[in-house]
Amino acid sequence: MIVAGVMSGTSADGINVALVKFEGETDASPVLRGGHKNRTGGGPRHCNFTLLAHDEYAFPARVRRAILQSMNAESASVADLARLNFLLGELYANAVMRCARTHRVEVDLVGCHGQTLYHQGTPTAYLGRKLAVTWQTGEGAVISVRLGVPVVSDFRPADMAAGGKGAPLVPFLDYTLYRDRKIGRIAQNVGGIANLTAIPANATPQQVIAFDTGPGNMLIDGVMDEVFSRPYDRHGYVASTGKVLEHVIRKLLRNSFFHQTPPRTAGREDFGPEYLRQFLSLCGAVNQRDIVATATALTARSIGDAVRRFVQTKSKDYREMIVSGGGAKNRTLMEMLRNELSPLGIALRFSDEFGIPTEAKEAVAFAVLAHETWHRRPSNVPSATGAKRAAVLGKISYA
Ligand SMILES: Nc1ncnc2c1ncn2[C@@H]1O[C@H](COP(=O)(O)OP(=O)(O)O)[C@@H](O)[C@H]1O
Ligand SMILES: [Mg+2]
């Protein structure tokens, strides 16, 4: 069975499509059964699946603008949100179609994360109830009818209904890929938001820790847009020419988010435009390159801090961090991260070394999750989301 995983993250930069081939009706549910084969050492591992191809399709500038506006707005027009839902359905379908054609692959099933417009993982008072809520848009029915195959979408609500935060969901794949008998590993994704999955040596699924560490590229992108009118800091070049404002970093790390004990989730609500304003005013009138360097350092420092505070306190056997997401391409950020980790005895590696290109990992994850759902198997990791029980994730649209 070939499953197309489709991801578009909080950066709203575009659509990632991964075409993943699953061999037979095999045991793809290590998290619940916990009994998959022990594996040691590095090297590529595809478990029971193989990544056939991966492509990225940038959103047209005005679509990106519309998405960011809907995410950031205090209020938005219901009509526009409905339109965006159907428009994204069309764009996701086009992306899968193009990817499948380019690589001459016939897709049997799609797993589409959709575009998060709002995520509030912690229950909050609303009209007399306390509710955790989330909203991913991009109509599954449209994708399904355009492609003529079933589509699994809307993965997060089932976990939240079971008392979880609905995120992170990628730990299911991280555990499958990176669990090792001898060493602990941390999978670190640096998208708009940065999140980690920590898998101690020889871990059972219940021992997996996962949470959002804080901003990934979101603040860096925000600063680049504001100060240099560019969407991101390519290869971290601008940051490499600036100096880090230490007093700003110290002050920012006092923010209550960084002190919250995991599980915890973050989004544009936490590190979006309002945070950017505060950040810029804290930096004050300094060299603009220093502002980019400082935003970059905040990501690296908050990851290092999170590892020291919430990961290494539980176990000292972590030896590797495996990075994925667009932030892996930011060389300055990776250099800063390496400097954070080396005193902790943790080496920096990249998901490419494990057969998954850094930019493809989340899309692969949603192919894997859709495959689980298709077989009616749960795929949340309750220790990661805080859910009270395992849940089959997503809703299925039949063509
Ligand atoms: N060559 C690059 N140099 C520096 N940063 C990059 C590069 N390519 C991508 N990025 C960063 O990665 C971000 C996209 O990462 P991605 O993993 O797609 O995040 P998301 O899941 O939030 O969409 C971009 O907004 C940009 O900040
Ligand atoms: Mg993206």
CSV table of C-alpha atoms and ligand atoms in Angstrom, one decimal:
chain,number,residue,atom,x,y,z
A,1,MET,CA,0.0,0.0,0.0
A,2,ILE,CA,1.3,3.5,-0.9
A,3,VAL,CA,0.3,6.3,1.4
A,4,ALA,CA,0.9,10.0,0.7
A,5,GLY,CA,1.6,12.0,3.8
A,6,VAL,CA,0.9,15.7,3.5
A,7,MET,CA,2.1,18.3,6.0
A,8,SER,CA,1.9,22.1,6.1
A,9,GLY,CA,3.2,23.5,9.3
A,10,THR,CA,2.9,26.7,11.3
A,11,SER,CA,5.5,28.4,9.1
A,12,ALA,CA,2.9,28.3,6.3
A,13,ASP,CA,5.8,28.1,3.9
A,14,GLY,CA,4.3,25.4,1.8
A,15,ILE,CA,3.1,21.8,1.5
A,16,ASN,CA,5.4,18.8,2.0
A,17,VAL,CA,4.3,15.5,0.4
A,18,ALA,CA,6.0,12.2,1.2
A,19,LEU,CA,5.1,9.0,-0.7
A,20,VAL,CA,5.6,6.1,1.6
A,21,LYS,CA,5.3,2.4,0.7
A,22,PHE,CA,4.2,-0.1,3.3
A,23,GLU,CA,5.0,-3.7,2.9
A,24,GLY,CA,2.1,-6.1,3.3
A,25,GLU,CA,-0.1,-6.0,6.4
A,26,THR,CA,2.8,-5.8,8.9
A,27,ASP,CA,3.2,-4.8,12.4
A,28,ALA,CA,3.3,-1.0,12.1
A,29,SER,CA,2.1,-0.4,15.6
A,30,PRO,CA,5.2,-0.8,17.8
A,31,VAL,CA,3.9,1.9,20.2
A,32,LEU,CA,1.0,-0.1,21.3
A,33,ARG,CA,2.3,-3.6,21.0
A,34,GLY,CA,5.7,-2.5,22.2
A,35,GLY,CA,7.1,-5.7,20.9
A,36,HIS,CA,8.9,-4.8,17.7
A,37,LYS,CA,12.4,-6.1,17.2
A,38,ASN,CA,15.3,-4.6,19.1
A,39,ARG,CA,17.7,-2.7,16.9
A,40,THR,CA,21.1,-1.4,17.7
A,41,GLY,CA,23.5,0.9,15.9
A,42,GLY,CA,22.8,3.7,13.4
A,43,GLY,CA,22.2,3.5,9.7
A,44,PRO,CA,19.1,3.8,7.6
A,45,ARG,CA,16.0,2.0,9.0
A,46,HIS,CA,12.8,1.9,7.2
A,47,CYS,CA,11.1,-0.5,9.6
A,48,ASN,CA,8.2,-1.9,7.6
A,49,PHE,CA,8.0,1.1,5.3
A,50,THR,CA,10.1,2.8,2.6
A,51,LEU,CA,10.1,6.5,1.7
A,52,LEU,CA,9.7,6.5,-2.1
A,53,ALA,CA,9.8,10.2,-2.8
A,54,HIS,CA,9.4,13.6,-1.2
A,55,ASP,CA,8.6,17.0,-2.7
A,56,GLU,CA,7.8,20.4,-1.4
A,57,TYR,CA,5.4,22.9,-2.9
A,58,ALA,CA,5.6,26.5,-1.8
A,59,PHE,CA,2.3,28.3,-1.2
A,60,PRO,CA,1.6,31.2,-3.6
A,61,ALA,CA,2.5,34.4,-1.7
A,62,ARG,CA,-1.1,35.5,-1.4
A,63,VAL,CA,-2.3,32.2,-0.1
A,64,ARG,CA,0.5,32.3,2.5
A,65,ARG,CA,-0.6,35.7,3.5
A,66,ALA,CA,-4.3,34.6,3.8
A,67,ILE,CA,-3.2,31.6,6.0
A,68,LEU,CA,-1.1,33.8,8.3
A,69,GLN,CA,-3.8,36.3,8.6
A,70,SER,CA,-6.4,33.7,9.6
A,71,MET,CA,-3.9,32.3,12.1
A,72,ASN,CA,-3.0,35.6,13.7
A,73,ALA,CA,-6.4,37.3,13.6
A,74,GLU,CA,-8.3,38.0,16.8
A,75,SER,CA,-11.4,37.5,14.6
A,76,ALA,CA,-11.8,36.3,11.1
A,77,SER,CA,-14.7,36.1,8.7
A,78,VAL,CA,-16.5,32.8,8.8
A,79,ALA,CA,-17.0,33.0,5.0
A,80,ASP,CA,-13.2,33.4,4.5
A,81,LEU,CA,-12.5,30.5,6.8
A,82,ALA,CA,-14.9,28.3,4.9
A,83,ARG,CA,-13.3,29.3,1.6
A,84,LEU,CA,-9.8,28.7,3.0
A,85,ASN,CA,-10.9,25.2,4.0
A,86,PHE,CA,-11.9,24.3,0.5
A,87,LEU,CA,-9.1,26.1,-1.2
A,88,LEU,CA,-6.5,24.3,0.9
A,89,GLY,CA,-8.3,21.0,0.0
A,90,GLU,CA,-7.7,21.8,-3.7
A,91,LEU,CA,-4.1,22.8,-3.1
A,92,TYR,CA,-3.3,19.7,-1.1
A,93,ALA,CA,-4.9,17.5,-3.7
A,94,ASN,CA,-2.8,19.3,-6.4
A,95,ALA,CA,0.4,18.8,-4.5
A,96,VAL,CA,-0.2,15.0,-4.1
A,97,MET,CA,-1.2,14.7,-7.7
A,98,ARG,CA,2.0,16.5,-8.9
A,99,CYS,CA,4.2,14.5,-6.6
A,100,ALA,CA,2.6,11.1,-7.6
A,101,ARG,CA,2.9,12.0,-11.3
A,102,THR,CA,6.5,13.2,-11.1
A,103,HIS,CA,7.6,10.0,-9.4
A,104,ARG,CA,5.2,7.7,-11.3
A,105,VAL,CA,3.6,6.4,-8.2
A,106,GLU,CA,0.0,5.4,-7.7
A,107,VAL,CA,-1.3,6.5,-4.3
A,108,ASP,CA,-3.8,4.3,-2.3
A,109,LEU,CA,-4.4,6.5,0.7
A,110,VAL,CA,-3.7,10.0,1.8
A,111,GLY,CA,-2.9,11.2,5.3
A,112,CYS,CA,-3.3,15.0,5.5
A,113,HIS,CA,-2.4,17.0,8.6
A,114,GLY,CA,-4.0,20.2,7.3
A,115,GLN,CA,-3.2,23.7,8.3
A,116,THR,CA,-3.5,24.5,12.0
A,117,LEU,CA,-5.4,27.7,12.4
A,118,TYR,CA,-5.7,27.4,16.2
A,119,HIS,CA,-4.4,25.1,18.9
A,120,GLN,CA,-5.1,25.4,22.6
A,121,GLY,CA,-3.8,22.1,24.1
A,122,THR,CA,-4.5,23.1,27.7
A,123,PRO,CA,-8.2,23.1,28.8
A,124,THR,CA,-9.3,26.7,29.2
A,125,ALA,CA,-12.6,28.1,30.5
A,126,TYR,CA,-15.2,28.8,27.8
A,127,LEU,CA,-18.9,29.4,28.5
A,128,GLY,CA,-18.9,27.5,31.7
A,129,ARG,CA,-16.8,24.6,30.5
A,130,LYS,CA,-13.0,23.9,30.4
A,131,LEU,CA,-12.0,22.9,26.9
A,132,ALA,CA,-8.9,22.0,25.0
A,133,VAL,CA,-9.5,22.8,21.4
A,134,THR,CA,-7.8,22.6,18.0
A,135,TRP,CA,-8.6,23.4,14.4
A,136,GLN,CA,-6.8,22.0,11.3
A,137,THR,CA,-8.3,23.2,8.0
A,138,GLY,CA,-8.0,21.7,4.4
A,139,GLU,CA,-11.1,19.8,3.4
A,140,GLY,CA,-10.5,16.0,3.3
A,141,ALA,CA,-13.5,15.4,1.2
A,142,VAL,CA,-12.2,17.6,-1.6
A,143,ILE,CA,-8.8,15.9,-1.6
A,144,SER,CA,-10.4,12.5,-1.6
A,145,VAL,CA,-12.8,13.2,-4.5
A,146,ARG,CA,-10.0,14.9,-6.6
A,147,LEU,CA,-7.7,12.0,-6.1
A,148,GLY,CA,-10.2,9.2,-6.1
A,149,VAL,CA,-8.7,7.6,-2.9
A,150,PRO,CA,-9.6,7.8,0.8
A,151,VAL,CA,-8.1,10.5,2.9
A,152,VAL,CA,-7.4,10.5,6.6
A,153,SER,CA,-7.4,14.1,8.0
A,154,ASP,CA,-8.1,15.9,11.3
A,155,PHE,CA,-5.7,13.8,13.4
A,156,ARG,CA,-5.6,15.8,16.6
A,157,PRO,CA,-9.2,15.9,18.1
A,158,ALA,CA,-9.4,12.2,18.9
A,159,ASP,CA,-6.4,12.5,21.2
A,160,MET,CA,-7.9,15.6,22.8
A,161,ALA,CA,-11.2,14.0,23.3
A,162,ALA,CA,-9.3,11.3,25.3
A,163,GLY,CA,-7.8,14.0,27.6
A,164,GLY,CA,-4.6,14.7,25.6
A,165,LYS,CA,-3.2,17.9,24.3
A,166,GLY,CA,-3.5,16.7,20.7
A,167,ALA,CA,0.2,17.2,20.2
A,168,PRO,CA,2.8,16.1,19.5
A,169,LEU,CA,1.8,13.2,17.2
A,170,VAL,CA,5.2,12.6,15.5
A,171,PRO,CA,6.6,10.7,18.5
A,172,PHE,CA,4.9,7.6,17.1
A,173,LEU,CA,7.3,7.7,14.2
A,174,ASP,CA,10.2,8.9,16.3
A,175,TYR,CA,9.9,5.9,18.5
A,176,THR,CA,9.7,3.6,15.5
A,177,LEU,CA,12.7,5.1,13.8
A,178,TYR,CA,15.1,6.0,16.6
A,179,ARG,CA,14.6,3.7,19.6
A,180,ASP,CA,17.9,2.1,20.4
A,181,ARG,CA,18.9,-0.6,22.8
A,182,LYS,CA,22.1,1.0,24.1
A,183,ILE,CA,21.7,4.8,23.8
A,184,GLY,CA,19.0,7.4,24.5
A,185,ARG,CA,18.2,9.6,21.5
A,186,ILE,CA,16.3,12.9,21.2
A,187,ALA,CA,14.5,13.6,17.9
A,188,GLN,CA,14.4,17.4,17.5
A,189,ASN,CA,12.2,18.9,14.9
A,190,VAL,CA,12.7,22.6,14.1
A,191,GLY,CA,9.7,23.9,12.2
A,192,GLY,CA,8.0,27.1,13.0
A,193,ILE,CA,7.8,25.7,16.6
A,194,ALA,CA,10.5,23.4,17.8
A,195,ASN,CA,9.6,20.1,19.5
A,196,LEU,CA,11.4,17.1,20.8
A,197,THR,CA,10.8,13.5,21.4
A,198,ALA,CA,13.2,11.9,24.0
A,199,ILE,CA,13.6,8.1,23.8
A,200,PRO,CA,15.7,6.6,26.6
A,201,ALA,CA,17.8,3.6,25.8
A,202,ASN,CA,15.7,0.5,25.3
A,203,ALA,CA,12.6,2.5,26.1
A,204,THR,CA,9.1,1.2,26.3
A,205,PRO,CA,6.5,3.6,24.7
A,206,GLN,CA,5.4,4.7,28.1
A,207,GLN,CA,8.9,6.1,28.8
A,208,VAL,CA,8.9,8.4,25.7
A,209,ILE,CA,8.9,12.1,26.6
A,210,ALA,CA,7.8,14.7,24.1
A,211,PHE,CA,7.0,18.4,24.2
A,212,ASP,CA,7.4,21.7,22.4
A,213,THR,CA,10.7,23.3,23.4
A,214,GLY,CA,9.6,26.8,22.2
A,215,PRO,CA,10.1,28.8,19.0
A,216,GLY,CA,11.8,27.1,16.1
A,217,ASN,CA,12.0,29.3,13.0
A,218,MET,CA,9.0,31.4,13.8
A,219,LEU,CA,10.7,34.2,15.6
A,220,ILE,CA,13.7,34.2,13.2
A,221,ASP,CA,11.3,34.3,10.2
A,222,GLY,CA,9.3,37.1,11.9
A,223,VAL,CA,12.4,39.2,12.5
A,224,MET,CA,13.7,38.6,8.9
A,225,ASP,CA,10.3,39.7,7.5
A,226,GLU,CA,10.1,42.8,9.8
A,227,VAL,CA,13.7,44.0,9.5
A,228,PHE,CA,14.9,42.7,6.1
A,229,SER,CA,11.6,42.0,4.3
A,230,ARG,CA,12.8,38.5,3.6
A,231,PRO,CA,10.8,35.4,4.5
A,232,TYR,CA,13.7,33.6,6.3
A,233,ASP,CA,17.4,33.7,7.1
A,234,ARG,CA,18.8,31.5,4.3
A,235,HIS,CA,21.4,29.1,5.8
A,236,GLY,CA,21.6,31.4,8.8
A,237,TYR,CA,23.8,33.8,7.0
A,238,VAL,CA,22.5,37.0,8.6
A,239,ALA,CA,22.6,35.5,12.1
A,240,SER,CA,26.3,34.4,11.5
A,241,THR,CA,27.2,38.1,11.0
A,242,GLY,CA,25.5,39.4,14.1
A,243,LYS,CA,26.2,39.1,17.8
A,244,VAL,CA,23.9,37.6,20.4
A,245,LEU,CA,22.4,40.1,22.9
A,246,GLU,CA,22.9,38.0,26.1
A,247,HIS,CA,20.7,40.2,28.3
A,248,VAL,CA,17.8,39.7,26.0
A,249,ILE,CA,18.2,36.0,26.0
A,250,ARG,CA,18.4,35.9,29.8
A,251,LYS,CA,15.2,37.9,30.1
A,252,LEU,CA,13.3,35.9,27.5
A,253,LEU,CA,14.2,32.6,29.0
A,254,ARG,CA,12.4,33.8,32.2
A,255,ASN,CA,9.1,33.6,30.2
A,256,SER,CA,6.7,31.2,31.9
A,257,PHE,CA,6.4,29.0,28.8
A,258,PHE,CA,10.0,27.8,29.3
A,259,HIS,CA,9.3,26.9,32.9
A,260,GLN,CA,6.2,24.8,32.2
A,261,THR,CA,6.7,21.2,33.0
A,262,PRO,CA,5.9,19.0,30.0
A,263,PRO,CA,3.8,17.9,28.3
A,264,ARG,CA,3.4,21.3,26.8
A,265,THR,CA,2.5,22.7,23.4
A,266,ALA,CA,3.2,26.0,21.7
A,267,GLY,CA,1.9,27.8,18.6
A,268,ARG,CA,1.6,31.1,16.9
A,269,GLU,CA,-0.5,32.1,19.9
A,270,ASP,CA,2.7,32.0,22.0
A,271,PHE,CA,5.5,32.9,19.6
A,272,GLY,CA,3.7,34.8,16.8
A,273,PRO,CA,3.3,38.5,16.1
A,274,GLU,CA,2.7,39.7,19.6
A,275,TYR,CA,5.8,37.9,20.9
A,276,LEU,CA,7.8,39.4,18.0
A,277,ARG,CA,6.7,42.9,19.1
A,278,GLN,CA,7.9,42.3,22.6
A,279,PHE,CA,11.2,40.8,21.3
A,280,LEU,CA,11.9,43.7,19.1
A,281,SER,CA,11.3,46.3,21.8
A,282,LEU,CA,13.5,44.3,24.2
A,283,CYS,CA,16.3,44.4,21.6
A,284,GLY,CA,15.9,48.1,21.2
A,285,ALA,CA,17.9,50.2,18.6
A,286,VAL,CA,20.8,47.9,17.9
A,287,ASN,CA,22.4,46.5,14.7
A,288,GLN,CA,19.7,44.6,12.8
A,289,ARG,CA,21.9,41.6,12.4
A,290,ASP,CA,22.3,41.3,16.1
A,291,ILE,CA,18.5,41.0,16.4
A,292,VAL,CA,18.5,38.0,14.0
A,293,ALA,CA,21.5,36.4,15.8
A,294,THR,CA,19.6,36.8,19.1
A,295,ALA,CA,16.4,35.3,17.7
A,296,THR,CA,18.5,32.4,16.4
A,297,ALA,CA,20.2,31.9,19.8
A,298,LEU,CA,16.9,31.9,21.6
A,299,THR,CA,15.9,28.8,19.7
A,300,ALA,CA,19.2,27.0,20.3
A,301,ARG,CA,19.3,28.1,24.0
A,302,SER,CA,15.7,27.1,24.7
A,303,ILE,CA,16.3,23.6,23.2
A,304,GLY,CA,19.5,23.2,25.3
A,305,ASP,CA,17.7,24.4,28.4
A,306,ALA,CA,14.8,22.0,27.8
A,307,VAL,CA,17.2,19.1,27.5
A,308,ARG,CA,19.0,19.9,30.7
A,309,ARG,CA,15.8,20.6,32.7
A,310,PHE,CA,13.3,18.1,31.5
A,311,VAL,CA,15.1,15.3,29.7
A,312,GLN,CA,18.5,14.7,31.3
A,313,THR,CA,17.0,14.9,34.8
A,314,LYS,CA,15.1,11.7,34.0
A,315,SER,CA,18.0,9.8,32.4
A,316,LYS,CA,21.6,10.5,31.6
A,317,ASP,CA,22.0,8.0,28.8
A,318,TYR,CA,21.2,10.4,25.9
A,319,ARG,CA,24.0,10.5,23.4
A,320,GLU,CA,22.4,11.8,20.2
A,321,MET,CA,20.1,14.5,19.0
A,322,ILE,CA,18.6,13.8,15.6
A,323,VAL,CA,17.4,17.0,13.9
A,324,SER,CA,14.7,17.4,11.3
A,325,GLY,CA,12.6,20.3,9.9
A,326,GLY,CA,13.5,23.4,7.9
A,327,GLY,CA,15.6,24.7,10.8
A,328,ALA,CA,18.2,22.0,10.1
A,329,LYS,CA,19.1,24.1,7.0
A,330,ASN,CA,20.1,27.1,9.2
A,331,ARG,CA,23.8,26.5,9.7
A,332,THR,CA,24.2,29.2,12.3
A,333,LEU,CA,21.3,27.7,14.4
A,334,MET,CA,22.8,24.2,14.0
A,335,GLU,CA,26.3,25.5,15.1
A,336,MET,CA,24.7,27.2,18.2
A,337,LEU,CA,22.8,24.0,19.0
A,338,ARG,CA,25.9,21.9,18.7
A,339,ASN,CA,27.6,24.2,21.2
A,340,GLU,CA,24.6,23.7,23.6
A,341,LEU,CA,24.7,20.0,23.3
A,342,SER,CA,28.4,19.2,23.4
A,343,PRO,CA,28.9,19.9,27.2
A,344,LEU,CA,25.9,17.6,27.7
A,345,GLY,CA,27.7,14.7,25.9
A,346,ILE,CA,25.1,14.7,23.1
A,347,ALA,CA,26.2,14.6,19.5
A,348,LEU,CA,24.2,16.4,16.7
A,349,ARG,CA,22.9,14.2,13.9
A,350,PHE,CA,20.4,14.7,11.1
A,351,SER,CA,17.4,12.6,10.1
A,352,ASP,CA,18.9,12.2,6.6
A,353,GLU,CA,21.3,9.7,8.1
A,354,PHE,CA,18.4,7.6,9.0
A,355,GLY,CA,16.9,7.6,5.5
A,356,ILE,CA,14.5,10.5,6.0
A,357,PRO,CA,15.4,13.9,4.5
A,358,THR,CA,15.1,16.6,7.2
A,359,GLU,CA,12.3,18.4,5.4
A,360,ALA,CA,10.3,15.2,4.8
A,361,LYS,CA,10.0,13.9,8.3
A,362,GLU,CA,6.7,15.3,9.4
A,363,ALA,CA,5.1,14.4,6.1
A,364,VAL,CA,6.3,10.8,6.5
A,365,ALA,CA,4.9,10.8,10.0
A,366,PHE,CA,1.4,11.6,8.7
A,367,ALA,CA,1.6,8.8,6.1
A,368,VAL,CA,2.5,6.4,8.9
A,369,LEU,CA,-0.3,7.7,11.2
A,370,ALA,CA,-2.8,7.5,8.3
A,371,HIS,CA,-1.7,3.9,7.7
A,372,GLU,CA,-2.4,3.1,11.3
A,373,THR,CA,-5.8,4.7,11.2
A,374,TRP,CA,-6.7,2.9,8.0
A,375,HIS,CA,-6.0,-0.4,9.9
A,376,ARG,CA,-8.0,0.9,12.9
A,377,ARG,CA,-5.0,1.0,15.1
A,378,PRO,CA,-4.4,3.8,17.7
A,379,SER,CA,-1.3,5.9,17.1
A,380,ASN,CA,-1.2,8.6,19.7
A,381,VAL,CA,1.5,8.2,22.3
A,382,PRO,CA,-0.3,8.9,25.6
A,383,SER,CA,2.9,9.6,27.5
A,384,ALA,CA,3.6,12.4,24.9
A,385,THR,CA,0.2,14.0,24.6
A,386,GLY,CA,-1.1,13.4,28.1
A,387,ALA,CA,-4.1,11.4,26.8
A,388,LYS,CA,-5.8,9.0,29.2
A,389,ARG,CA,-5.9,6.3,26.7
A,390,ALA,CA,-4.8,5.2,23.2
A,391,ALA,CA,-6.9,6.7,20.4
A,392,VAL,CA,-7.4,5.9,16.7
A,393,LEU,CA,-6.6,9.3,15.1
A,394,GLY,CA,-8.4,11.1,12.3
A,395,LYS,CA,-11.4,11.1,10.2
A,396,ILE,CA,-11.7,9.3,6.9
A,397,SER,CA,-13.2,10.7,3.7
A,398,TYR,CA,-14.1,8.1,1.1
A,399,ALA,CA,-13.9,9.0,-2.5
B,1,LIG,N1,17.9,27.0,3.5
B,1,LIG,C1,17.4,27.4,4.7
B,1,LIG,N2,18.1,28.2,5.5
B,1,LIG,C2,17.6,28.6,6.7
B,1,LIG,N3,16.3,28.3,7.1
B,1,LIG,C3,15.6,27.6,6.3
B,1,LIG,C4,16.0,27.0,5.1
B,1,LIG,N4,15.0,26.3,4.5
B,1,LIG,C5,14.0,26.3,5.4
B,1,LIG,N5,14.3,27.1,6.5
B,1,LIG,C6,13.5,27.4,7.6
B,1,LIG,O1,12.5,26.4,7.8
B,1,LIG,C7,11.2,26.9,7.9
B,1,LIG,C8,10.2,25.9,7.4
B,1,LIG,O2,10.4,24.7,8.1
B,1,LIG,P1,9.3,23.6,8.2
B,1,LIG,O3,10.0,22.4,8.8
B,1,LIG,O4,8.6,23.5,6.9
B,1,LIG,O5,8.3,24.3,9.3
B,1,LIG,P2,6.8,24.1,9.5
B,1,LIG,O6,6.6,22.7,9.8
B,1,LIG,O7,6.4,25.1,10.5
B,1,LIG,O8,6.2,24.5,8.1
B,1,LIG,C9,11.3,28.2,7.0
B,1,LIG,O9,10.2,29.1,7.4
B,1,LIG,C10,12.7,28.7,7.3
B,1,LIG,O10,12.6,29.4,8.5
B,2,MG,MG,6.6,23.9,6.3
